[in-house]
Short mmCIF file of C-alpha atoms in Angstrom, two decimals:
data_model
loop_
_atom_site.label_atom_id
_atom_site.label_comp_id
_atom_site.label_asym_id
_atom_site.label_seq_id
_atom_site.Cartn_x
_atom_site.Cartn_y
_atom_site.Cartn_z
CA MET A 11 77.06 116.95 -75.84
CA SER A 12 77.75 116.87 -79.77
CA GLY A 13 77.07 115.19 -82.08
CA ARG A 14 78.11 111.21 -82.11
CA ARG A 15 78.83 109.53 -84.99
CA LYS A 16 78.14 105.40 -84.99
CA ALA A 17 81.17 103.53 -85.09
CA SER A 18 81.13 102.12 -88.61
CA LYS A 19 81.63 105.82 -89.17
CA SER A 20 83.86 106.87 -86.73
CA PRO A 21 86.30 109.20 -87.97
CA GLN A 22 89.53 107.64 -89.25
CA ALA A 23 91.14 109.45 -92.07
CA ASN A 24 93.08 111.59 -90.51
CA ASN A 25 94.76 109.26 -88.27
CA GLY A 26 96.05 106.94 -90.09
CA CYS A 27 97.54 104.45 -87.37
CA GLY A 28 94.33 103.34 -86.41
CA ASP A 29 92.70 101.78 -89.55
CA ALA A 30 96.81 100.25 -89.66
CA ALA A 31 95.87 98.60 -87.03
CA CYS A 32 93.20 97.17 -87.50
CA GLY A 33 93.95 96.07 -91.30
CA ALA A 34 97.71 94.41 -90.71
CA ASN A 35 96.86 91.22 -89.64
CA SER A 36 93.56 89.36 -90.80
CA ALA A 37 94.17 85.92 -89.03
CA SER A 38 94.14 87.88 -85.95
CA SER A 39 90.62 87.66 -85.24
CA GLU A 40 87.78 86.00 -86.10
CA VAL A 41 86.41 89.36 -87.09
CA PRO A 42 87.83 89.91 -91.10
CA GLY A 43 90.60 92.47 -91.14
CA GLY A 44 88.28 95.09 -93.06
CA ASP A 45 85.93 94.87 -90.41
CA LYS A 46 88.21 95.13 -87.49
CA CYS A 47 87.51 98.95 -87.08
CA GLY A 48 84.24 98.59 -86.86
CA SER A 49 83.94 95.57 -84.51
CA LEU A 50 86.79 97.55 -82.01
CA MET A 51 83.76 100.58 -82.05
CA GLU A 52 80.98 98.59 -81.08
CA ASP A 53 82.36 96.55 -78.50
CA ARG A 54 80.95 99.70 -75.74
CA ALA A 55 82.05 96.98 -72.32
CA LEU A 56 85.78 96.59 -73.91
CA LEU A 57 86.10 99.98 -75.42
CA THR A 58 84.83 102.09 -71.79
CA ASN A 59 86.54 100.10 -69.64
CA LEU A 60 90.21 100.65 -71.86
CA LEU A 61 89.61 104.68 -71.88
CA GLU A 62 88.09 105.14 -68.44
CA ALA A 63 91.54 103.20 -66.99
CA ALA A 64 93.79 105.13 -69.17
CA ALA A 65 92.36 108.14 -67.60
CA SER A 66 92.58 106.65 -64.14
CA GLY A 67 96.82 107.08 -64.36
CA ASN A 68 95.99 103.71 -62.82
CA LYS A 69 99.04 100.69 -64.29
CA ASP A 70 97.28 97.86 -63.29
CA SER A 71 93.78 99.38 -64.50
CA LEU A 72 94.92 99.59 -67.65
CA LEU A 73 96.92 96.11 -67.89
CA ALA A 74 94.02 94.35 -66.97
CA ALA A 75 91.76 96.55 -69.45
CA ILE A 76 94.21 96.04 -71.89
CA ASN A 77 94.53 92.37 -70.81
CA LYS A 78 90.46 91.98 -71.63
CA VAL A 79 91.41 93.42 -75.22
CA ALA A 80 94.24 90.81 -75.29
CA GLN A 81 91.97 87.54 -74.29
CA LYS A 82 89.11 88.82 -77.23
CA TYR A 83 91.64 90.33 -79.52
CA GLY A 84 94.92 88.82 -79.73
CA THR A 85 97.55 87.32 -82.21
CA ARG A 86 97.98 83.95 -83.40
CA ASN A 87 101.61 82.97 -83.51
CA ALA A 88 103.31 81.08 -86.70
CA SER A 89 101.61 78.04 -85.43
CA GLY A 90 98.27 78.84 -85.42
CA THR A 91 98.15 79.14 -81.24
CA GLU A 92 96.95 82.54 -79.06
CA THR A 93 99.22 84.08 -77.41
CA PRO A 94 97.78 83.70 -73.46
CA ALA A 95 96.88 87.23 -72.62
CA SER A 96 98.11 86.21 -68.81
CA ALA A 97 101.75 85.37 -70.35
CA THR A 98 105.00 86.56 -68.33
CA PRO A 99 106.99 88.77 -70.36
CA GLU A 100 109.88 86.28 -71.13
CA GLU A 101 106.76 83.96 -72.90
CA GLY A 102 105.33 86.74 -74.17
CA GLU A 103 108.53 87.73 -75.76
CA SER A 104 108.98 84.23 -77.55
CA ALA A 105 106.42 84.03 -78.90
CA ALA A 106 106.53 87.41 -80.48
CA ALA A 107 110.33 86.82 -81.96
CA GLY A 108 108.51 83.40 -83.46
CA ALA A 109 105.69 84.64 -85.00
CA LYS A 110 108.24 87.65 -86.68
CA GLY A 111 110.48 85.22 -88.14
CA PRO A 112 114.67 85.72 -88.84
CA ALA A 113 113.13 88.35 -91.63
CA ALA A 114 112.11 90.63 -89.13
CA THR A 115 113.75 94.24 -88.93
CA ALA A 116 115.12 95.52 -85.70
CA PRO A 117 112.14 98.40 -84.78
CA GLN A 118 109.59 95.66 -86.42
CA ALA A 119 110.94 92.89 -83.62
CA ALA A 120 110.94 95.66 -80.96
CA GLU A 121 107.71 96.42 -81.40
CA GLY A 122 106.52 92.76 -81.69
CA THR A 123 108.32 91.98 -78.77
CA GLU A 124 106.49 94.90 -76.48
CA CYS A 125 103.06 93.82 -78.30
CA GLY A 126 103.50 90.35 -78.09
CA LYS A 127 103.91 90.83 -73.71
CA PHE A 128 99.57 91.27 -74.27
CA GLY A 129 99.28 88.75 -77.59
CA LEU A 130 98.45 92.28 -79.54
CA ILE A 131 99.48 93.22 -82.75
CA PRO A 132 101.21 96.86 -82.73
CA ASP A 133 98.95 99.70 -82.12
CA LEU A 134 94.99 97.97 -82.03
CA LEU A 135 94.51 99.94 -78.77
CA LEU A 136 94.30 102.24 -80.99
CA GLY A 137 90.89 101.05 -82.85
CA PHE A 138 89.54 102.13 -79.96
CA ARG A 139 87.76 105.63 -79.87
CA ASP A 140 85.17 107.77 -77.81
CA GLY A 141 82.53 110.03 -79.84
CA GLU A 142 85.71 112.70 -80.39
CA GLY A 143 88.07 110.50 -82.40
CA ARG A 144 90.32 110.05 -79.04
CA THR A 145 92.51 107.38 -78.17
CA VAL A 146 94.20 105.54 -75.24
CA ALA A 147 96.72 107.54 -75.99
CA HIS A 148 94.75 110.68 -75.83
CA PHE A 149 93.34 109.82 -72.55
CA ALA A 150 96.55 108.64 -71.33
CA ALA A 151 98.21 112.24 -71.75
CA LEU A 152 94.59 113.22 -69.81
CA GLY A 153 95.43 111.22 -66.59
CA GLY A 154 98.92 112.30 -66.78
CA SER A 155 100.62 108.92 -65.57
CA ALA A 156 103.72 108.63 -67.09
CA GLU A 157 103.97 105.09 -66.28
CA VAL A 158 100.47 104.66 -67.74
CA LEU A 159 101.50 106.47 -70.74
CA GLU A 160 105.19 104.42 -71.42
CA LEU A 161 102.96 101.68 -71.22
CA VAL A 162 100.83 102.58 -73.87
CA LEU A 163 103.28 104.11 -76.71
CA ARG A 164 105.19 100.51 -75.92
CA VAL A 165 102.02 98.73 -77.03
CA CYS A 166 101.05 101.69 -79.71
CA PRO A 167 104.14 103.18 -81.49
CA SER A 168 101.89 104.97 -83.31
CA ALA A 169 100.23 106.36 -80.33
CA PRO A 170 102.15 110.47 -80.59
CA THR A 171 100.69 110.79 -84.25
CA ALA A 172 97.04 109.58 -83.95
CA ARG A 173 94.64 112.26 -84.31
CA ASP A 174 91.23 112.69 -83.04
CA SER A 175 88.16 113.75 -84.86
CA TYR A 176 89.29 117.54 -85.07
CA GLY A 177 92.67 116.03 -85.76
CA LYS A 178 94.44 116.63 -82.68
CA THR A 179 97.27 114.45 -81.13
CA PRO A 180 97.98 113.48 -77.82
CA LEU A 181 100.43 116.07 -77.79
CA PHE A 182 97.47 118.36 -77.62
CA THR A 183 95.83 116.79 -74.58
CA ALA A 184 99.31 117.00 -72.94
CA ALA A 185 100.03 121.15 -73.82
CA SER A 186 96.46 122.07 -72.77
CA LEU A 187 96.97 120.87 -69.21
CA GLY A 188 100.23 122.25 -68.91
CA ASN A 189 101.87 118.57 -68.40
CA THR A 190 105.62 119.20 -69.76
CA GLU A 191 106.03 115.05 -68.10
CA MET A 192 103.94 114.06 -70.55
CA LEU A 193 104.92 116.45 -73.55
CA LYS A 194 108.05 115.55 -73.46
CA LEU A 195 107.30 111.42 -73.41
CA LEU A 196 105.18 112.38 -76.03
CA LEU A 197 108.19 114.33 -78.19
CA ASP A 198 110.92 111.69 -77.53
CA SER A 199 108.79 108.57 -78.98
CA GLY A 200 107.95 110.78 -82.68
CA GLY A 201 105.26 113.61 -81.39
CA ASP A 202 105.03 116.62 -84.05
CA ALA A 203 104.70 119.54 -81.85
CA ALA A 204 104.42 121.54 -85.65
CA ALA A 205 101.41 119.20 -86.37
CA ARG A 206 98.08 121.81 -87.25
CA SER A 207 95.03 120.28 -86.54
CA LYS A 208 92.22 121.04 -88.70
CA GLY A 209 91.34 124.07 -87.30
CA GLY A 210 95.09 125.02 -88.09
CA SER A 211 96.56 124.97 -85.02
CA THR A 212 99.19 123.59 -83.38
CA ALA A 213 99.79 122.49 -79.56
CA VAL A 214 101.55 125.59 -78.78
CA HIS A 215 98.96 127.22 -78.92
CA GLU A 216 96.96 125.21 -76.32
CA ALA A 217 100.06 125.56 -74.19
CA ILE A 218 99.76 129.30 -74.35
CA TYR A 219 98.40 129.17 -71.00
CA TRP A 220 101.38 126.99 -69.23
CA THR A 221 105.05 127.33 -69.08
CA ALA A 222 104.95 124.18 -70.97
CA VAL A 223 105.63 125.89 -73.87
CA GLU A 224 108.87 126.42 -73.19
CA THR A 225 109.07 122.42 -73.62
CA LEU A 226 107.22 122.47 -77.40
CA GLN A 227 109.28 125.19 -79.07
CA ARG A 228 112.05 122.89 -79.89
CA GLU A 229 109.74 121.77 -82.47
CA ALA A 230 106.91 123.87 -83.11
CA LYS A 231 106.81 127.10 -84.92
CA PRO A 232 105.41 130.08 -83.00
CA ASN A 233 104.22 131.89 -86.24
CA THR A 234 101.91 129.07 -86.93
CA THR A 235 98.32 130.56 -88.17
CA SER A 236 94.94 129.71 -86.83
CA SER A 237 91.15 130.16 -86.24
CA MET A 238 92.27 130.91 -82.68
CA GLY A 239 94.79 133.23 -84.24
CA THR A 240 98.51 133.04 -83.51
CA PRO A 241 100.29 131.93 -80.29
CA LEU A 242 101.33 135.66 -80.20
CA GLN A 243 98.20 136.77 -80.41
CA ILE A 244 96.93 134.61 -77.57
CA ALA A 245 99.64 135.14 -75.47
CA ALA A 246 99.02 139.22 -75.67
CA VAL A 247 95.58 138.97 -75.06
CA THR A 248 95.75 136.75 -72.14
CA GLN A 249 97.99 139.66 -70.97
CA GLN A 250 101.09 136.69 -70.36
CA GLN A 251 104.11 139.06 -71.02
CA GLU A 252 106.90 135.85 -69.95
CA ILE A 253 104.67 133.69 -72.84
CA LEU A 254 104.86 136.84 -75.24
CA LYS A 255 109.14 137.18 -74.45
CA LEU A 256 109.56 133.72 -75.14
CA LEU A 257 107.91 133.34 -78.07
CA LEU A 258 109.05 136.45 -79.67
CA SER A 259 112.94 134.62 -78.18
CA HIS A 260 112.02 131.40 -80.49
CA GLY A 261 111.29 134.16 -83.81
CA ALA A 262 107.25 134.85 -83.62
CA ASP A 263 106.67 137.73 -85.93
CA PRO A 264 104.78 140.89 -83.86
CA ASN A 265 103.29 141.74 -87.39
CA ASN A 266 101.59 138.93 -88.09
CA CYS A 267 98.01 140.40 -89.12
CA PRO A 268 94.25 139.49 -90.94
CA GLY A 269 95.91 141.11 -94.07
CA SER A 270 98.38 138.77 -94.68
CA ASP A 271 98.69 136.49 -97.70
CA PRO A 272 97.53 132.54 -96.21
CA GLY A 273 99.13 131.44 -100.22
CA THR A 274 102.83 132.97 -99.52
CA ASP A 275 103.03 132.23 -95.46
CA PRO A 276 105.94 130.27 -94.66
CA THR A 277 104.35 129.12 -91.61
CA VAL A 278 101.83 127.26 -93.43
CA ASP A 279 103.78 123.24 -93.62
CA THR A 280 101.62 121.53 -96.03
CA GLY A 281 103.64 119.18 -96.88
CA ARG A 282 104.70 117.94 -93.68
CA ASP A 283 101.08 117.79 -92.49
CA SER A 284 98.80 116.48 -94.46
CA ASN A 285 95.63 116.81 -91.58
CA ALA A 286 96.36 120.51 -92.18
CA SER A 287 94.07 121.16 -95.53
CA VAL A 288 93.51 124.64 -94.72
CA SER A 289 95.21 127.64 -94.68
CA TYR A 290 94.46 130.26 -92.45
CA SER A 291 95.48 134.32 -91.50
CA SER A 292 94.40 135.29 -88.61
CA PRO A 293 90.89 136.36 -88.37
CA PHE A 294 91.95 139.07 -85.21
CA PRO A 295 94.16 142.68 -85.25
CA PRO A 296 98.08 142.42 -84.74
CA ALA A 297 99.22 141.18 -81.18
CA LEU A 298 100.27 145.40 -80.56
CA ILE A 299 96.72 146.25 -81.14
CA LEU A 300 95.71 143.89 -78.44
CA ALA A 301 97.93 144.85 -76.38
CA ALA A 302 96.79 148.36 -76.60
CA SER A 303 93.27 147.43 -76.12
CA LYS A 304 94.02 145.54 -72.63
CA ASN A 305 96.21 148.91 -71.51
CA ASP A 306 99.08 146.41 -71.14
CA CYS A 307 102.19 148.39 -71.10
CA SER A 308 104.82 146.15 -70.40
CA CYS A 309 103.71 143.60 -73.37
CA LEU A 310 102.96 146.38 -75.93
CA GLN A 311 106.67 147.70 -75.27
CA LEU A 312 107.90 143.82 -75.48
CA LEU A 313 106.09 143.90 -79.11
CA LEU A 314 107.83 147.79 -79.74
CA GLU A 315 111.52 146.63 -78.98
CA HIS A 316 110.76 143.31 -81.39
CA GLY A 317 109.66 145.48 -84.27
CA ALA A 318 105.99 145.32 -84.17
CA ASP A 319 104.52 148.21 -86.91
CA TYR A 320 103.12 150.41 -84.53
CA ASN A 321 100.87 151.69 -87.54
CA ALA A 322 99.32 148.31 -88.28
CA THR A 323 96.03 148.48 -88.33
CA ASP A 324 92.89 146.06 -87.80
CA SER A 325 90.26 145.14 -90.21
CA GLU A 326 88.54 148.91 -89.40
CA GLY A 327 91.69 150.97 -89.60
CA PHE A 328 92.29 151.83 -86.00
CA THR A 329 95.80 151.94 -84.83
CA ALA A 330 97.11 150.83 -81.26
CA LEU A 331 97.10 154.92 -80.72
CA HIS A 332 93.72 155.07 -81.36
CA CYS A 333 93.06 152.09 -78.89
CA ALA A 334 95.21 153.96 -76.09
CA ALA A 335 92.94 157.01 -76.98
CA GLU A 336 89.64 155.09 -76.45
CA THR A 337 91.48 153.56 -73.18
CA ASN A 338 92.51 156.63 -71.66
CA CYS A 339 95.78 154.85 -71.05
CA VAL A 340 98.37 157.40 -71.37
CA LYS A 341 101.19 155.38 -70.52
CA CYS A 342 100.61 153.34 -73.71
CA ALA A 343 100.12 156.03 -75.74
CA GLU A 344 103.42 158.11 -74.79
CA GLN A 345 104.89 155.04 -75.72
CA LEU A 346 103.53 154.63 -79.07
CA LEU A 347 104.11 158.04 -80.16
CA LYS A 348 107.84 158.06 -78.92
CA ALA A 349 108.40 155.13 -80.47
CA GLY A 350 106.86 156.85 -84.31
CA ALA A 351 103.19 156.22 -84.59
CA ASP A 352 101.38 158.61 -86.62
CA TRP A 353 98.01 159.91 -84.99
CA GLY A 354 96.58 160.62 -88.30
CA ILE A 355 97.50 157.20 -90.24
CA ALA A 356 94.22 156.39 -90.11
CA ALA A 357 92.44 158.77 -92.43
CA ALA A 358 88.96 156.24 -93.16
CA VAL A 359 88.93 156.14 -89.90
CA ARG A 360 89.04 160.00 -89.19
CA GLY A 361 86.47 160.30 -91.47
CA ARG A 362 83.73 159.01 -89.54
CA ILE A 363 84.58 160.52 -86.23
CA ASP A 364 84.31 163.35 -85.14
CA SER A 365 86.42 166.10 -82.14
CA PRO A 366 88.60 164.50 -79.31
CA ARG A 367 87.06 162.64 -76.23
CA LEU A 368 87.68 165.01 -73.72
CA GLY A 369 85.02 163.91 -71.45
CA GLU A 370 86.12 159.81 -71.48
CA ALA A 371 89.23 160.01 -72.10
CA PRO A 372 91.03 163.80 -71.04
CA ALA A 373 94.36 162.63 -70.28
CA VAL A 374 95.11 161.09 -73.75
CA ALA A 375 93.18 163.38 -75.94
CA GLN A 376 94.94 166.54 -73.96
CA LEU A 377 98.06 164.72 -75.18
CA LEU A 378 97.12 164.02 -78.76
CA GLU A 379 95.39 167.44 -78.70
CA PRO A 380 98.34 169.07 -81.15
CA LEU A 381 98.18 166.13 -82.89
CA GLY A 382 94.65 166.88 -84.48
CA LEU A 383 91.62 164.64 -84.19
CA SER A 384 91.18 161.61 -81.64
CA PRO A 385 88.00 159.29 -81.47
CA GLN A 386 85.34 160.88 -80.15
CA GLN A 387 82.48 157.80 -80.26
CA LYS A 388 83.42 154.65 -79.04
CA ARG A 389 84.09 151.56 -81.16
CA PRO A 390 82.92 148.11 -80.53
CA PRO A 391 85.59 146.21 -79.34
CA PRO A 392 87.43 143.79 -81.79
CA GLN A 393 86.75 140.28 -81.69
CA ARG A 394 89.37 137.99 -80.20
CA PRO A 395 90.69 135.31 -78.06
CA SER A 396 88.84 135.69 -74.58
CA SER A 397 90.88 135.81 -71.66
CA ASN A 398 88.83 134.95 -68.70
CA GLN A 399 89.44 131.08 -68.87
CA ARG A 400 92.15 128.48 -69.81
CA PRO A 401 89.38 126.39 -71.61
CA ALA A 402 88.36 129.15 -74.45
CA ALA A 403 91.26 128.93 -76.28
CA ALA A 404 90.06 125.43 -76.65
CA GLU A 405 86.42 126.81 -77.69
CA ALA A 406 87.29 128.70 -80.13
CA GLU A 407 89.26 126.39 -82.04
CA ARG A 408 86.55 124.23 -82.18
CA THR A 409 84.09 126.62 -83.43
CA GLY A 410 86.44 129.47 -84.76
CA PRO A 411 85.31 132.51 -85.47
CA THR A 412 82.11 132.02 -87.24
CA GLY A 413 80.71 129.84 -84.42
CA SER A 414 80.51 126.66 -87.12
CA THR A 415 82.15 123.25 -85.94
CA ASP A 416 85.39 121.28 -86.69
CA GLY A 417 83.34 117.61 -85.97
CA PRO A 418 80.19 116.25 -86.51
CA ALA A 419 77.34 118.45 -85.12
CA GLU A 420 74.81 117.82 -87.43
CA GLY A 421 72.30 115.70 -85.90
CA ALA A 422 73.31 115.37 -81.90
CA LYS A 423 70.69 113.97 -79.68
CA GLN A 424 71.16 116.57 -76.34
CA ALA A 425 68.35 116.34 -73.50
CA PRO A 426 66.91 119.77 -72.84
CA PRO A 427 69.00 122.01 -70.74
CA VAL A 428 67.91 122.82 -67.25
CA LEU A 429 67.09 126.19 -67.00
CA ILE A 430 67.69 128.22 -63.51
CA THR A 431 67.57 131.73 -63.25
CA LEU A 432 69.18 133.41 -60.65
CA ASP A 433 68.93 137.00 -59.18
CA PRO A 434 72.42 138.92 -59.93
CA THR A 435 72.01 141.37 -57.48
CA ALA A 436 69.58 139.96 -54.57
CA PRO A 437 71.78 139.60 -51.17
CA ALA A 438 71.79 135.51 -49.66
CA PRO A 439 69.83 136.19 -46.71
CA PRO A 440 72.32 134.33 -43.59
CA GLU A 441 68.91 132.74 -41.99
CA ALA A 442 68.19 131.35 -45.08
CA VAL A 443 71.27 130.38 -45.96
CA ALA A 444 72.19 128.76 -42.75
CA ARG A 445 68.22 126.80 -42.60
CA VAL A 446 69.96 125.28 -46.88
CA GLU A 447 73.13 124.57 -44.76
CA LYS A 448 71.27 122.61 -41.74
CA LEU A 449 69.12 120.71 -44.70
CA LYS A 450 72.17 119.70 -46.79
CA GLU A 451 74.11 118.63 -43.38
CA ALA A 452 70.87 115.73 -42.43
CA GLY A 453 71.00 114.86 -46.49
CA ASN A 454 74.22 113.97 -45.80
CA ALA A 455 73.70 112.13 -42.75
CA ALA A 456 71.28 109.99 -44.58
CA PHE A 457 73.24 109.77 -47.64
CA ARG A 458 76.06 108.04 -45.07
CA LYS A 459 73.69 105.76 -42.99
CA GLY A 460 72.37 104.22 -46.62
CA ASP A 461 68.75 106.33 -46.48
CA PHE A 462 69.17 106.92 -49.96
CA ALA A 463 65.14 107.92 -49.57
CA ALA A 464 65.69 110.09 -46.80
CA ALA A 465 68.80 112.06 -48.63
CA LYS A 466 66.82 112.58 -51.76
CA VAL A 467 63.88 114.35 -49.28
CA LYS A 468 66.40 116.35 -47.42
CA TYR A 469 68.11 117.61 -50.61
CA SER A 470 65.02 118.14 -52.27
CA GLU A 471 64.36 120.65 -49.52
CA ALA A 472 67.37 122.52 -49.30
CA ILE A 473 67.04 123.13 -53.06
CA GLU A 474 63.28 124.44 -52.31
CA GLU A 475 65.08 126.73 -49.09
CA CYS A 476 67.88 127.77 -50.84
CA PRO A 477 67.71 131.41 -52.29
CA LYS A 478 68.15 131.49 -56.26
CA VAL A 479 70.37 134.65 -56.32
CA ALA A 480 74.36 134.90 -57.90
CA ALA A 481 75.51 134.82 -54.49
CA ALA A 482 74.49 131.51 -53.13
CA ARG A 483 75.25 129.78 -57.22
CA GLU A 484 77.56 127.62 -55.72
CA LEU A 485 75.31 126.18 -52.59
CA LEU A 486 72.92 125.37 -55.40
CA GLY A 487 75.21 123.11 -57.18
CA VAL A 488 76.53 121.30 -54.27
CA LEU A 489 72.74 120.41 -53.54
CA TYR A 490 72.16 119.39 -57.02
CA SER A 491 75.38 117.56 -57.04
CA ASN A 492 74.88 115.89 -54.28
CA ARG A 493 70.77 115.19 -55.25
CA SER A 494 72.20 113.95 -58.74
CA PHE A 495 74.21 111.02 -56.52
CA THR A 496 71.48 109.80 -54.16
CA HIS A 497 69.37 109.36 -57.75
CA GLU A 498 72.34 107.13 -58.84
CA GLN A 499 72.18 105.29 -55.67
CA LEU A 500 68.55 104.61 -56.39
CA GLU A 501 68.68 103.91 -60.26
CA ASP A 502 66.94 106.53 -61.18
CA ALA A 503 68.92 107.98 -63.91
CA HIS A 504 66.76 110.09 -65.27
CA GLY A 505 66.69 112.24 -62.04
CA ALA A 506 70.87 111.73 -62.00
CA LEU A 507 70.87 113.39 -65.30
CA GLU A 508 68.49 116.63 -64.69
CA ASP A 509 69.94 117.52 -61.83
CA ALA A 510 73.69 116.69 -63.00
CA GLN A 511 72.21 119.10 -65.52
CA ALA A 512 71.53 122.17 -63.34
CA ALA A 513 74.76 121.99 -61.17
CA ALA A 514 76.85 121.81 -64.44
CA GLN A 515 75.14 124.77 -65.58
CA LEU A 516 75.62 126.50 -62.16
CA ARG A 517 78.99 126.11 -62.11
CA PRO A 518 80.53 124.81 -65.17
CA GLU A 519 83.35 124.76 -64.18
CA TRP A 520 83.68 122.13 -61.22
CA SER A 521 84.62 119.38 -62.16
CA LYS A 522 82.07 117.31 -59.55
CA ALA A 523 79.28 118.65 -61.34
CA GLN A 524 80.94 117.42 -64.86
CA TYR A 525 81.85 114.20 -62.91
CA ARG A 526 78.51 113.60 -61.77
CA LEU A 527 77.15 114.29 -65.71
CA ALA A 528 79.39 111.18 -66.55
CA ARG A 529 78.15 109.28 -64.56
CA ALA A 530 74.29 109.78 -65.08
CA ARG A 531 75.36 109.27 -68.69
CA ARG A 532 76.77 105.62 -67.46
CA LEU A 533 73.41 104.92 -65.81
CA GLU A 534 71.67 105.43 -68.63
CA GLY A 535 74.05 103.08 -70.79
CA ALA A 536 75.05 105.91 -72.96
CA GLU A 537 78.77 104.54 -72.76
CA GLU A 538 80.11 107.42 -75.70
CA GLU A 539 78.36 110.20 -73.76
CA TYR A 540 79.96 109.10 -70.16
CA ILE A 541 83.23 109.16 -72.30
CA ALA A 542 83.49 112.33 -73.43
CA GLN A 543 81.59 113.43 -70.19
CA LEU A 544 84.23 111.62 -67.75
CA TRP A 545 87.12 113.28 -70.18
CA GLU A 546 85.67 117.07 -69.60
CA ALA A 547 85.65 115.99 -65.72
CA LEU A 548 89.47 115.36 -66.10
CA ARG A 549 90.56 118.16 -68.07
CA LEU A 550 88.85 120.40 -65.66
CA ASP A 551 90.66 118.55 -62.91
CA PRO A 552 93.13 116.56 -63.81
CA ALA A 553 94.38 116.02 -60.35
CA ASN A 554 91.11 114.94 -58.58
CA THR A 555 91.63 111.62 -57.22
CA GLN A 556 88.28 111.00 -56.96
CA ILE A 557 87.35 111.33 -60.35
CA GLN A 558 90.24 108.70 -61.22
#
């Protein structure tokens, strides 16, 4: 896990709404107004219940959690009596109206009416934050339930603009999951699609992997540059032609390149978004070069049709045509030459390389031979956003091109990693796998009977028997996950955590492994780590009702 800040130092400077809620009414609790945020963050039981309920997507669970908050931190009406947390909506509205008085403005009265139902001052719930600064609104967006998010928005009017430690609003969460319903709710409630995180990205960067980009385009700026590059560059390197077309139709600049001057970049909206304190120029090559390096002729042609500079170079002086030559893509090379690409433009590059790569790229070499020299040595590929998995863009945002993190990493406490080495090439003998499956089923049967000690023995035997080869990775991950759950039933926090870490190492994109980690963290009393791990499990599989 990443480092955690103590509650009294929980990042609040950039979100505004949490601080406002905590300092708005010093009479709302026995805790002085200046210490309210610290008090909320220290109240681990309430914090865990609230965020877990929001992530579950269950409105009744969230209502119960809100009522618990109201019982402890509820507001007082004009006569000094506390508004009951269990008041009916009509009673709550009357109490709120009396507290506001005739001078209240219409928006204030509306907010007071909604919050009066629960006996809470507006935005109070935003003072509860996990170790990454995420609020109940972020977790509601993660849970994917419209009625839960609507409830949060009613009691927290500032929720759409609440920021976590990395400067990300709930809009980023909804965008990263491609949840258009959540996006529309947040946008209609005041969410800003152009808001930038501390890494310079917007929700559009998160939504590149989903059709949700279209929902965001009504307000977002398609040329916003961050440590991840531009949305267009991400779409090019992940070979998403439809997204690329959509971005270009909304004004994305195909020539946004590393050499652009961030000081004069009109997309840096520092006046609108104070969170984006740093201007970025893209650290990655132009989109056309990325498309050529992927042999993506369709995306390359689309970029050319929208005015991409066919002679643009990367930081090493290589052009898209050089990339086409390196990968021996005749069609890409022909498209670039037809557009007017100049093979001899990168003189500095040609001075460092020899004759055409006739052996490795014969077709393109034959095409280019009349034009002069072509690259012989294959250069290292340019650094660019990973196209392997959906979470890679979020990780690039988190670490940036140099590996530094946006969030608090110093002093991070992490459990020792469980190192499991698998043979990448050896097969998994069928007879061995059959024995392991039999042991696993015996463990499952014992578990169902409630004989957890016997189940643990069978799972341990299965782990010992299981071939330590890549072909058996999934089976081994299931065994460690099952044994972790057994440790949990035996109240062995250390064993549960160790096996959950093993399962997560073997299958990092398996939501159940992350859920086992969350459960183990909760068993050992690490509430912050539990919430963070639960977030990760739901991010990987937001529709998993077992996790919720």
